[in-house]
Short mmCIF file of N, CA and C and ligand atoms in Angstrom, two decimals:
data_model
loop_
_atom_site.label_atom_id
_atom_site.label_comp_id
_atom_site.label_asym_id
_atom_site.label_seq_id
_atom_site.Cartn_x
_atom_site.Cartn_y
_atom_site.Cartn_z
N UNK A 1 15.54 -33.98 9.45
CA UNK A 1 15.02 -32.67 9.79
C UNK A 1 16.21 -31.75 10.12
N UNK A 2 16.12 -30.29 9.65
CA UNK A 2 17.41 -29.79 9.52
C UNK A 2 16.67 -28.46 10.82
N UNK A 3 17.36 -27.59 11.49
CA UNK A 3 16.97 -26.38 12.52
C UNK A 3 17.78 -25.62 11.87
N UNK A 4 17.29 -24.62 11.74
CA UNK A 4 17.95 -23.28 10.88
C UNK A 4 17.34 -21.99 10.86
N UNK A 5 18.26 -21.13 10.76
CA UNK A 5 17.67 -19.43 11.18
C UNK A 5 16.85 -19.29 9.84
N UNK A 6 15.56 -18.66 10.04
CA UNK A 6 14.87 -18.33 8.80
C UNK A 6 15.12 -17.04 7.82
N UNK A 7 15.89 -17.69 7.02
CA UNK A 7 16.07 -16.31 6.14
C UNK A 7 15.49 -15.33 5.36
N UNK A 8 15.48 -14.23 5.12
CA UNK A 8 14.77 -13.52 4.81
C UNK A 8 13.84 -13.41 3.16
N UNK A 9 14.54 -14.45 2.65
CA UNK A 9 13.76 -14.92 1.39
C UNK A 9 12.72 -15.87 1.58
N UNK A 10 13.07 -16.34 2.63
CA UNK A 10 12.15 -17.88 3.31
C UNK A 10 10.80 -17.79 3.63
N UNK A 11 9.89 -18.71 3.07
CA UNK A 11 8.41 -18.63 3.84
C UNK A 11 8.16 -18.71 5.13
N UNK A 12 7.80 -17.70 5.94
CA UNK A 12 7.27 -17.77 7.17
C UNK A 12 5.91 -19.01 7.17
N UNK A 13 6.52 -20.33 7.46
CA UNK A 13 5.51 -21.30 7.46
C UNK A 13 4.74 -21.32 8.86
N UNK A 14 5.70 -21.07 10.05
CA UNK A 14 5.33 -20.64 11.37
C UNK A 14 4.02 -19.71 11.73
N UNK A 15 4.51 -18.70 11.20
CA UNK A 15 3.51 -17.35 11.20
C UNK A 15 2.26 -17.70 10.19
N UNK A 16 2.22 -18.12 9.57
CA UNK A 16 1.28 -18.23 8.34
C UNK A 16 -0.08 -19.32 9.24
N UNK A 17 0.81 -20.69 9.32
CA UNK A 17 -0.07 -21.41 9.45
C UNK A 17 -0.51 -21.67 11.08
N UNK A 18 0.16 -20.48 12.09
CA UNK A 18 -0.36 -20.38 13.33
C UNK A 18 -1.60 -19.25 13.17
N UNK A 19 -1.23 -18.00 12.45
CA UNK A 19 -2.47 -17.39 11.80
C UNK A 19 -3.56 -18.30 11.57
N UNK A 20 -3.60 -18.82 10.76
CA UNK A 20 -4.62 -19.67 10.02
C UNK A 20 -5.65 -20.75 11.03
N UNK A 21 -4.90 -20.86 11.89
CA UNK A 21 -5.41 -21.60 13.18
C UNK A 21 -5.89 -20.66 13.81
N UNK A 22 -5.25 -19.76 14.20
CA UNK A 22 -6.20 -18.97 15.16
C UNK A 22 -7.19 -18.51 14.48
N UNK A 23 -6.87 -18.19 13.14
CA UNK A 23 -8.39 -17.20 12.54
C UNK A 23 -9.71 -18.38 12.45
N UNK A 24 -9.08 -19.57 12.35
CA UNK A 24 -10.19 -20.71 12.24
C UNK A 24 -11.13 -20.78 13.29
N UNK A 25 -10.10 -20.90 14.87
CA UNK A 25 -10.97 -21.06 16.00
C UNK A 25 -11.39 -19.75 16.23
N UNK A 26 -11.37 -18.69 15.80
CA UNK A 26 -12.10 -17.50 16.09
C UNK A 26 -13.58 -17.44 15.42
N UNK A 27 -13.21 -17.75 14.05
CA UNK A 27 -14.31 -18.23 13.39
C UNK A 27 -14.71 -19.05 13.51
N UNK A 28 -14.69 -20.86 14.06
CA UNK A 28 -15.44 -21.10 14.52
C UNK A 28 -16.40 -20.59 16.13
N UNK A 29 -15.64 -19.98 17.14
CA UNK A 29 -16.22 -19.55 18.08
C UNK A 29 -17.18 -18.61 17.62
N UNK A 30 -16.97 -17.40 16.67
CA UNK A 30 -17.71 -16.21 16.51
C UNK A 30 -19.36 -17.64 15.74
N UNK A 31 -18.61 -18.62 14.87
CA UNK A 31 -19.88 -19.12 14.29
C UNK A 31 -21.20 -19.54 15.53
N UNK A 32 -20.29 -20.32 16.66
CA UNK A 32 -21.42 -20.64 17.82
C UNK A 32 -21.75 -19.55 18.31
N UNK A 33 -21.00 -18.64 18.87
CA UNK A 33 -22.01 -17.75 19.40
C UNK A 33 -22.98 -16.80 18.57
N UNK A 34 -22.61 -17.18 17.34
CA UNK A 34 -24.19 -16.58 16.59
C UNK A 34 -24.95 -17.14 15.84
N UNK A 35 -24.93 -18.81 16.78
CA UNK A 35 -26.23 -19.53 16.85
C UNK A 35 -26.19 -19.86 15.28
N UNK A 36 -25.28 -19.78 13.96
CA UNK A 36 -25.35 -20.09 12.50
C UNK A 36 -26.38 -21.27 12.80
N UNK A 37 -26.71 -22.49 11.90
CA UNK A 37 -26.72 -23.57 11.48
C UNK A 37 -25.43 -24.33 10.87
N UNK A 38 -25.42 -25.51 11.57
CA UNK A 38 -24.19 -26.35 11.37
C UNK A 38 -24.12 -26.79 9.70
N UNK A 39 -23.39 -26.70 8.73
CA UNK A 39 -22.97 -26.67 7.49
C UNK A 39 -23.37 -28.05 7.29
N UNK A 40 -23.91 -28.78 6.30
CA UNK A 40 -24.30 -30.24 5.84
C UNK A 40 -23.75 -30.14 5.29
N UNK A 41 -23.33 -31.51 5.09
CA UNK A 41 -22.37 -32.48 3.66
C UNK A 41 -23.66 -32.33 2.69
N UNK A 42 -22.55 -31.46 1.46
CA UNK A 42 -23.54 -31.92 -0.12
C UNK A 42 -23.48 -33.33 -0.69
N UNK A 43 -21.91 -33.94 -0.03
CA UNK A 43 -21.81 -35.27 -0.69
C UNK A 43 -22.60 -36.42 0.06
N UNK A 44 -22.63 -36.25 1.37
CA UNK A 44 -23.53 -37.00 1.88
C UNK A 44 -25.10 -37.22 1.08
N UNK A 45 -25.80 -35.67 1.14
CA UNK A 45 -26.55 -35.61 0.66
C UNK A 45 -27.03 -36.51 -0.39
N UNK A 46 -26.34 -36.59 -1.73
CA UNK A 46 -26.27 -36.43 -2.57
C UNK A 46 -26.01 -38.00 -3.06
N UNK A 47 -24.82 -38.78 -2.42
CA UNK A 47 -24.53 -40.17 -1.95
C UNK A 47 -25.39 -41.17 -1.01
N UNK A 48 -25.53 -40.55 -0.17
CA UNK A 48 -25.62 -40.89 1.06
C UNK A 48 -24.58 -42.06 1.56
N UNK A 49 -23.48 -41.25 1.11
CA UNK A 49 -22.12 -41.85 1.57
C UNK A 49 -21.04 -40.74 2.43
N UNK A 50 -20.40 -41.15 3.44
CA UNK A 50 -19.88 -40.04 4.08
C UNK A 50 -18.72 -39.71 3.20
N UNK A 51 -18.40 -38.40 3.28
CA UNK A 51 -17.09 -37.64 2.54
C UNK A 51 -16.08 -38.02 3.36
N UNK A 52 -14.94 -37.61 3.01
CA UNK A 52 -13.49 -37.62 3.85
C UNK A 52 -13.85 -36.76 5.07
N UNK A 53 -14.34 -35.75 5.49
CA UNK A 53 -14.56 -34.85 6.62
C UNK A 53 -15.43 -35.11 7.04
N UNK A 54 -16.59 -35.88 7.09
CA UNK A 54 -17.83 -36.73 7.56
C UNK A 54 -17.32 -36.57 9.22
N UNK A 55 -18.30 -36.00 10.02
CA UNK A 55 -17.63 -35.86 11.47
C UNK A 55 -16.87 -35.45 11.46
N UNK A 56 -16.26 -34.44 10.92
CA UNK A 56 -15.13 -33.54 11.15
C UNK A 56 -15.35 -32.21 12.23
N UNK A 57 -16.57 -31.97 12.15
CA UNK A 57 -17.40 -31.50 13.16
C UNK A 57 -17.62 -31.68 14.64
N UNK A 58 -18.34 -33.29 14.37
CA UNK A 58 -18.35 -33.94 15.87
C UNK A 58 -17.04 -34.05 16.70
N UNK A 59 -16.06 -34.17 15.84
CA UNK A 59 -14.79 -34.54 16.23
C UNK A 59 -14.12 -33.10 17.14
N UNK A 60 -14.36 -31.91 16.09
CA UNK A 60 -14.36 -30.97 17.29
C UNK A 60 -14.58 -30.76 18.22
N UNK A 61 -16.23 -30.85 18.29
CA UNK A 61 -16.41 -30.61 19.25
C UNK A 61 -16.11 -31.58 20.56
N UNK A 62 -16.25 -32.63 20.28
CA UNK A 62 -15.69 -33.52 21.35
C UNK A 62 -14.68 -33.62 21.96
N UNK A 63 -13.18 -32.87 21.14
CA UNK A 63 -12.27 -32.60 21.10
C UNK A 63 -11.88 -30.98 22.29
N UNK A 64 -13.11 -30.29 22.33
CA UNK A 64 -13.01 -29.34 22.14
C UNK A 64 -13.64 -29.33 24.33
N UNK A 65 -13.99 -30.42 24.00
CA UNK A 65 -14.95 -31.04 25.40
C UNK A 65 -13.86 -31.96 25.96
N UNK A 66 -12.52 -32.61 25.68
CA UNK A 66 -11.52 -33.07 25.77
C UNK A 66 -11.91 -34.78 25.81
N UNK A 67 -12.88 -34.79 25.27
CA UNK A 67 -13.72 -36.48 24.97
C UNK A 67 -12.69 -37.00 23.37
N UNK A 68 -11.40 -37.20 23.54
CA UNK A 68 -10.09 -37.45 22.82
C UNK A 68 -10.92 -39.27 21.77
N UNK A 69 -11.82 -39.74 22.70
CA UNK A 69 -11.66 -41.09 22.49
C UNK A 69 -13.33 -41.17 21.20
N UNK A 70 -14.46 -40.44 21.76
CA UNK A 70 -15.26 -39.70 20.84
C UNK A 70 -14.57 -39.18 19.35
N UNK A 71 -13.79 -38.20 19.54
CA UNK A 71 -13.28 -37.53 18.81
C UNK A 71 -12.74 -38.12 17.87
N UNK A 72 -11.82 -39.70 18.11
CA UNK A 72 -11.26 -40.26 17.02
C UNK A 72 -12.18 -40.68 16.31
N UNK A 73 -12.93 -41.22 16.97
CA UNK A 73 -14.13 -42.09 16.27
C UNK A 73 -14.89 -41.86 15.49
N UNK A 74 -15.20 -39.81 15.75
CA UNK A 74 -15.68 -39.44 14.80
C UNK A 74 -15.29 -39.28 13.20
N UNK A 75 -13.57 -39.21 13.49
CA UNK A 75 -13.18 -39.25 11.99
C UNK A 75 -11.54 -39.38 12.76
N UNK A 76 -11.13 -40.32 12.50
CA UNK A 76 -9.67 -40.98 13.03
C UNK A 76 -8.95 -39.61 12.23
N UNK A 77 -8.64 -39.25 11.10
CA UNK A 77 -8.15 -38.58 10.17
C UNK A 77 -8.18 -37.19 10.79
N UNK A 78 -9.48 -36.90 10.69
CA UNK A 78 -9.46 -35.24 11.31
C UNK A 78 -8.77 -34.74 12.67
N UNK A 79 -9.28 -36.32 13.65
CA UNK A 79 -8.67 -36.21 14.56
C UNK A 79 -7.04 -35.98 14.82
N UNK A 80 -6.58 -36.68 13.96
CA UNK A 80 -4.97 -36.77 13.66
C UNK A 80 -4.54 -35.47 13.28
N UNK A 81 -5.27 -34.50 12.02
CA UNK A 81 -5.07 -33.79 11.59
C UNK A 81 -5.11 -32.50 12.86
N UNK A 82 -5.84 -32.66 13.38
CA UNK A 82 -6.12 -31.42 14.54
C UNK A 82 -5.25 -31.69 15.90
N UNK A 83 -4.79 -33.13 16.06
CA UNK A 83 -3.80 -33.20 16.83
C UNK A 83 -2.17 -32.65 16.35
N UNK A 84 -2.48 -32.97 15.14
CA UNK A 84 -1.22 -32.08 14.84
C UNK A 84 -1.00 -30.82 14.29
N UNK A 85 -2.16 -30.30 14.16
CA UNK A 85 -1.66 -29.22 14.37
C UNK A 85 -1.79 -28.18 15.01
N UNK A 86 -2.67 -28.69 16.72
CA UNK A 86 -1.90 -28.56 17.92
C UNK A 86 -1.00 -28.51 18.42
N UNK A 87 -0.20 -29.64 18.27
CA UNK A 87 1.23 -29.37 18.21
C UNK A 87 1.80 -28.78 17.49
N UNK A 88 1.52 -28.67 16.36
CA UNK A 88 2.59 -27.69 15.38
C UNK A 88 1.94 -26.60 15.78
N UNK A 89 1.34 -25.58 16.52
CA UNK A 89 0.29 -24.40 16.95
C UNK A 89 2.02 -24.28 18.24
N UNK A 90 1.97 -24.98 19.05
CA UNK A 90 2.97 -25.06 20.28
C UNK A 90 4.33 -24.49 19.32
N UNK A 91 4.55 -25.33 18.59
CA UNK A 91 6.13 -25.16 18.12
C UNK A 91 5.72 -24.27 17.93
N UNK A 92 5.00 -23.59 16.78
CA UNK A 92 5.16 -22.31 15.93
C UNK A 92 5.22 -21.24 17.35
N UNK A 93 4.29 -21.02 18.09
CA UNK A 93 3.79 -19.96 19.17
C UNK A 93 5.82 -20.13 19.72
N UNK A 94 6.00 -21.05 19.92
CA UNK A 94 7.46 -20.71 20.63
C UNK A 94 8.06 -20.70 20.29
N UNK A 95 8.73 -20.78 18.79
CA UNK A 95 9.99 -20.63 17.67
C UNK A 95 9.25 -19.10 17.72
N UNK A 96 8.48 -18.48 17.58
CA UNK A 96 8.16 -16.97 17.23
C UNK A 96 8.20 -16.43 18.25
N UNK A 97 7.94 -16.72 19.32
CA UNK A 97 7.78 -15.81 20.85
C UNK A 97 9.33 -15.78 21.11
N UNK A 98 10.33 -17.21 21.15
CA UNK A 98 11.94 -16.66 21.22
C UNK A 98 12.69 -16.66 20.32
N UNK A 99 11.92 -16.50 18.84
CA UNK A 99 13.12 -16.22 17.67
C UNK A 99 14.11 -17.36 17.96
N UNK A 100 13.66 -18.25 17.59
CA UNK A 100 14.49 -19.76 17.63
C UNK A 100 14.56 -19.84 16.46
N UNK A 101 15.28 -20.70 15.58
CA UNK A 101 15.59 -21.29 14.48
C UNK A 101 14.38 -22.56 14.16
N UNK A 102 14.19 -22.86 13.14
CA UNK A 102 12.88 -23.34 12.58
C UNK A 102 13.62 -24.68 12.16
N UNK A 103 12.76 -25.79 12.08
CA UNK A 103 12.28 -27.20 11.73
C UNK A 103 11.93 -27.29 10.33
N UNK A 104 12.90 -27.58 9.47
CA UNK A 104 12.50 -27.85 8.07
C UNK A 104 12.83 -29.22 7.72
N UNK A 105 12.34 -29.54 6.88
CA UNK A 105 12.62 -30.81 6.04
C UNK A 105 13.44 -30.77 4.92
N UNK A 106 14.38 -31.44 4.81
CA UNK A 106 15.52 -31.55 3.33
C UNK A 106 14.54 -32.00 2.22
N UNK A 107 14.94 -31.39 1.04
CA UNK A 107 13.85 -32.36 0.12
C UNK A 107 14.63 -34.18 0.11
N UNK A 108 13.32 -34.69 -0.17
CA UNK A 108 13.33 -35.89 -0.29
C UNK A 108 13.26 -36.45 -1.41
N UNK A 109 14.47 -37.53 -1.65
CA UNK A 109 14.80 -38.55 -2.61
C UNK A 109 13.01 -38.88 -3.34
N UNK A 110 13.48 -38.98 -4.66
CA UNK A 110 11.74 -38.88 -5.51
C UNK A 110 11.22 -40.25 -4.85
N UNK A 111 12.39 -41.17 -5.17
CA UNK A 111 11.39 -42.53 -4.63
C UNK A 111 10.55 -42.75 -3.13
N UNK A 112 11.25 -41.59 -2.36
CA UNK A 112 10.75 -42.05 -1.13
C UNK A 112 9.30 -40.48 -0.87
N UNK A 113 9.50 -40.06 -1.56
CA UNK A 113 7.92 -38.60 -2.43
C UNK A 113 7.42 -39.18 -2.82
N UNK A 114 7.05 -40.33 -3.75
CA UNK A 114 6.67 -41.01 -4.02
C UNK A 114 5.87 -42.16 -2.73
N UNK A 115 6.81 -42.60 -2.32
CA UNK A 115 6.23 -43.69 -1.16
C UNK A 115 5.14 -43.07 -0.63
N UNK A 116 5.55 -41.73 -0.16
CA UNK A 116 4.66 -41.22 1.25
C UNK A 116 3.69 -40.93 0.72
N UNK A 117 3.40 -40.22 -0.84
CA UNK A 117 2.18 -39.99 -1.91
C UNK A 117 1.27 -41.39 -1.42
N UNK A 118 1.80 -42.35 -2.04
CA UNK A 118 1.30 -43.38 -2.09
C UNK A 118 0.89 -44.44 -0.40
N UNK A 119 1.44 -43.81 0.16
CA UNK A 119 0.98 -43.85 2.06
C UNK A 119 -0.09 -42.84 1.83
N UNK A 120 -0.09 -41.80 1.59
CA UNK A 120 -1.05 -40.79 1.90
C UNK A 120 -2.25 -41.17 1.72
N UNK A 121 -2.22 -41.80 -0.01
CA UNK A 121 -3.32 -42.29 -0.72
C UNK A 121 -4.11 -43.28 0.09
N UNK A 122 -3.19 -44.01 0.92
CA UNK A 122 -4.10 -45.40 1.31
C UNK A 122 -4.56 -44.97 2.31
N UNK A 123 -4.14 -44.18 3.48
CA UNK A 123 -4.74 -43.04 4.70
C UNK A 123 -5.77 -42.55 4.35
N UNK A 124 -5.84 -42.08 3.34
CA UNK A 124 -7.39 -41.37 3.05
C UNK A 124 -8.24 -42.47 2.73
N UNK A 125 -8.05 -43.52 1.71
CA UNK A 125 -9.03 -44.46 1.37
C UNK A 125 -9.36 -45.29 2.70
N UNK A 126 -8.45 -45.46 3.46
CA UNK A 126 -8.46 -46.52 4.67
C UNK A 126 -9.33 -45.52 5.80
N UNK A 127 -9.34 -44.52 6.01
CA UNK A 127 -10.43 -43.34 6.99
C UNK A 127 -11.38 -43.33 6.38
N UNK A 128 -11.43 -43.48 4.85
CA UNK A 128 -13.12 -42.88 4.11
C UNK A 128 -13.44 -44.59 4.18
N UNK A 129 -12.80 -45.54 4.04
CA UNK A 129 -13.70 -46.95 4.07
C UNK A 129 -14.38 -47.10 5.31
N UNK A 130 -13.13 -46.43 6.87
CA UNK A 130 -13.99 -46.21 8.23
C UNK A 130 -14.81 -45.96 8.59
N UNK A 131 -15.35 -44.72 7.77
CA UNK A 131 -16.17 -43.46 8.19
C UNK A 131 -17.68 -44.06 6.67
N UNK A 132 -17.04 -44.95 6.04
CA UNK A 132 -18.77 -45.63 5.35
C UNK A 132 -18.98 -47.07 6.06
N UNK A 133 -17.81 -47.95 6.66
CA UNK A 133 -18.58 -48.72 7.05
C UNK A 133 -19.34 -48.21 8.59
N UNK A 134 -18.75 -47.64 9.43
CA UNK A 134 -19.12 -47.15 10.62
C UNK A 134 -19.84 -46.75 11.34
N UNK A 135 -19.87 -45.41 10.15
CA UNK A 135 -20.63 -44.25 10.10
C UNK A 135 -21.65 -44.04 9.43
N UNK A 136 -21.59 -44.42 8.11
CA UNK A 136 -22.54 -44.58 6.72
C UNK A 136 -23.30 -43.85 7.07
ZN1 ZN B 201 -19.14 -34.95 4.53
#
């Protein structure tokens, strides 16, 4: 991991994807307080097998209720995913509030782009086998 001033050709990854978080939890808050209906799985439906985001929902909210141990359970994955980027919400809010130098990654050797592809792959199959035997 390399720290470096962001240059002016450079993607604001900070700003972008702390945006994107906040506009989410706004939109989800604006969704509860106007009482919507909670969104169904078409694949569930349709399967009656859970999708990759199956409880991605519950997991919020439980999350959201600070019930951390609920929350995994609802979808280990989502949970992970929203823990991090909680934390990446922290970094970004304070590399931008004191104009700090930013957290990038060097590109990576193909074989080891490769590896993590192929980690990734089994993370998702290994949460969606969770979330059908579990959950089904
Ligand atoms: Zn689903």
């Amino acid at each position: 991991m390399i720290w470096h001033r962001l240059r002016s050709d450079e993607i604001d990854h900070e700003l972008i994807w702390l945006s994107v978080s906040l506009l989410a939890v706004v939109g989800a808050c604006a969704w509860i307080l106007l009482r919507l209906p909670w969104p169904g799985c078409i694949f569930h439906a349709v399967t009656g097998l859970p999708c990759l985001t199956c409880g991605g929902t519950r997991c919020a909210i439980a999350l959201a209720h600070g019930n951390f141990l609920r929350a995994f359970s609802s979808n280990p994955l989502i949970f992970s995913a929203a823990v991090f980027a909680g934390l990446f919400n922290i970094y970004a809010a304070v590399v931008l509030t004191a104009r700090l130098p930013r957290l990038r990654l060097p590109p990576l050797p193909q074989n080891m782009a490769r590896w993590l592809r192929s980690a990734g792959l089994l993370v998702l199959a290994g949460n969606w086998l969770y979330l059908v035997l579990f959950l089904g």
